[in-house]
Amino acid sequence: MENKVSQFNEFKRYYLSEFEIFDGEEFITFNIVGIDTARKQAQIAVTDRGKISVITYDLMQDKDGNLFFEYGCTYQKVCLDDFMEVA
């Protein structure tokens, strides 16, 4: 039971948070739709040049314990702690 509660709190912390990166031409916006810590996956709504896609990314953990996923052909590291709550 405790494991499910902690997973819910972890998900609630990040739910619908937003992060933007600049790829050299345009800003790409990421919104967290869902996190499954058991499968180590995150569903992210990606807005790129006017197109919105919901993509499931594999979550990885760096040496400091921060969760992140890799985006694009350059495998740019996107850390979940960089996401900010949208008002």
Short mmCIF file of C-alpha atoms in Angstrom, two decimals:
data_model
loop_
_atom_site.label_atom_id
_atom_site.label_comp_id
_atom_site.label_asym_id
_atom_site.label_seq_id
_atom_site.Cartn_x
_atom_site.Cartn_y
_atom_site.Cartn_z
CA MET A 1 0.00 0.00 0.00
CA GLU A 2 2.77 2.44 0.89
CA ASN A 3 4.45 1.89 -2.48
CA LYS A 4 1.29 2.94 -4.33
CA VAL A 5 0.92 6.06 -2.18
CA SER A 6 4.52 7.13 -2.79
CA GLN A 7 4.09 6.53 -6.55
CA PHE A 8 0.97 8.73 -6.52
CA ASN A 9 2.77 11.52 -4.68
CA GLU A 10 5.70 11.27 -7.11
CA PHE A 11 3.31 11.50 -10.08
CA LYS A 12 1.31 14.35 -8.51
CA ARG A 13 4.53 16.34 -8.06
CA TYR A 14 5.21 16.32 -11.81
CA TYR A 15 1.68 16.14 -13.32
CA LEU A 16 1.19 18.68 -16.15
CA SER A 17 4.50 20.37 -15.40
CA GLU A 18 6.12 22.11 -18.35
CA PHE A 19 9.64 22.47 -19.74
CA GLU A 20 10.97 24.20 -22.87
CA ILE A 21 14.17 23.73 -24.81
CA PHE A 22 15.48 25.64 -27.80
CA ASP A 23 16.74 23.40 -30.60
CA GLY A 24 18.51 26.18 -32.49
CA GLU A 25 15.45 27.16 -34.54
CA GLU A 26 12.31 26.76 -32.43
CA PHE A 27 11.23 26.19 -28.84
CA ILE A 28 10.00 22.69 -28.05
CA THR A 29 7.57 22.38 -25.14
CA PHE A 30 7.21 19.27 -22.97
CA ASN A 31 4.26 18.61 -20.63
CA ILE A 32 4.21 15.58 -18.35
CA VAL A 33 1.00 13.60 -18.81
CA GLY A 34 1.86 10.49 -16.80
CA ILE A 35 4.66 8.73 -14.96
CA ASP A 36 4.88 4.99 -14.36
CA THR A 37 7.72 4.43 -11.91
CA ALA A 38 7.23 0.65 -11.93
CA ARG A 39 7.92 0.50 -15.69
CA LYS A 40 10.30 3.49 -15.56
CA GLN A 41 8.37 5.33 -18.26
CA ALA A 42 6.95 8.82 -18.68
CA GLN A 43 4.23 9.96 -21.07
CA ILE A 44 5.11 13.39 -22.37
CA ALA A 45 3.06 15.73 -24.59
CA VAL A 46 5.61 17.26 -26.97
CA THR A 47 4.74 20.46 -28.88
CA ASP A 48 7.19 20.85 -31.75
CA ARG A 49 6.59 23.38 -34.54
CA GLY A 50 2.84 23.41 -33.98
CA LYS A 51 2.41 19.63 -33.78
CA ILE A 52 1.45 17.97 -30.51
CA SER A 53 2.44 14.35 -29.93
CA VAL A 54 2.13 12.20 -26.83
CA ILE A 55 5.24 10.06 -26.59
CA THR A 56 6.28 7.47 -24.01
CA TYR A 57 9.92 7.84 -22.98
CA ASP A 58 12.04 5.48 -20.93
CA LEU A 59 13.12 7.08 -17.67
CA MET A 60 16.74 6.78 -16.61
CA GLN A 61 18.50 7.82 -13.44
CA ASP A 62 21.79 9.70 -13.28
CA LYS A 63 24.46 9.22 -10.62
CA ASP A 64 22.76 11.83 -8.39
CA GLY A 65 19.44 9.95 -8.49
CA ASN A 66 17.65 12.44 -10.77
CA LEU A 67 15.15 11.03 -13.27
CA PHE A 68 15.56 12.02 -16.92
CA PHE A 69 14.76 10.97 -20.48
CA GLU A 70 16.58 11.55 -23.73
CA TYR A 71 15.01 13.58 -26.55
CA GLY A 72 15.68 13.79 -30.24
CA CYS A 73 18.37 12.44 -32.52
CA THR A 74 21.08 14.01 -30.34
CA TYR A 75 19.68 12.30 -27.22
CA GLN A 76 19.46 15.57 -25.32
CA LYS A 77 19.05 14.92 -21.59
CA VAL A 78 15.77 16.29 -20.20
CA CYS A 79 15.66 16.09 -16.40
CA LEU A 80 12.26 15.84 -14.69
CA ASP A 81 13.44 18.22 -11.96
CA ASP A 82 13.79 20.97 -14.61
CA PHE A 83 10.02 20.92 -15.25
CA MET A 84 8.05 23.75 -13.65
CA GLU A 85 4.42 23.88 -12.55
CA VAL A 86 2.18 25.80 -14.94
CA ALA A 87 -0.19 28.29 -13.33
#
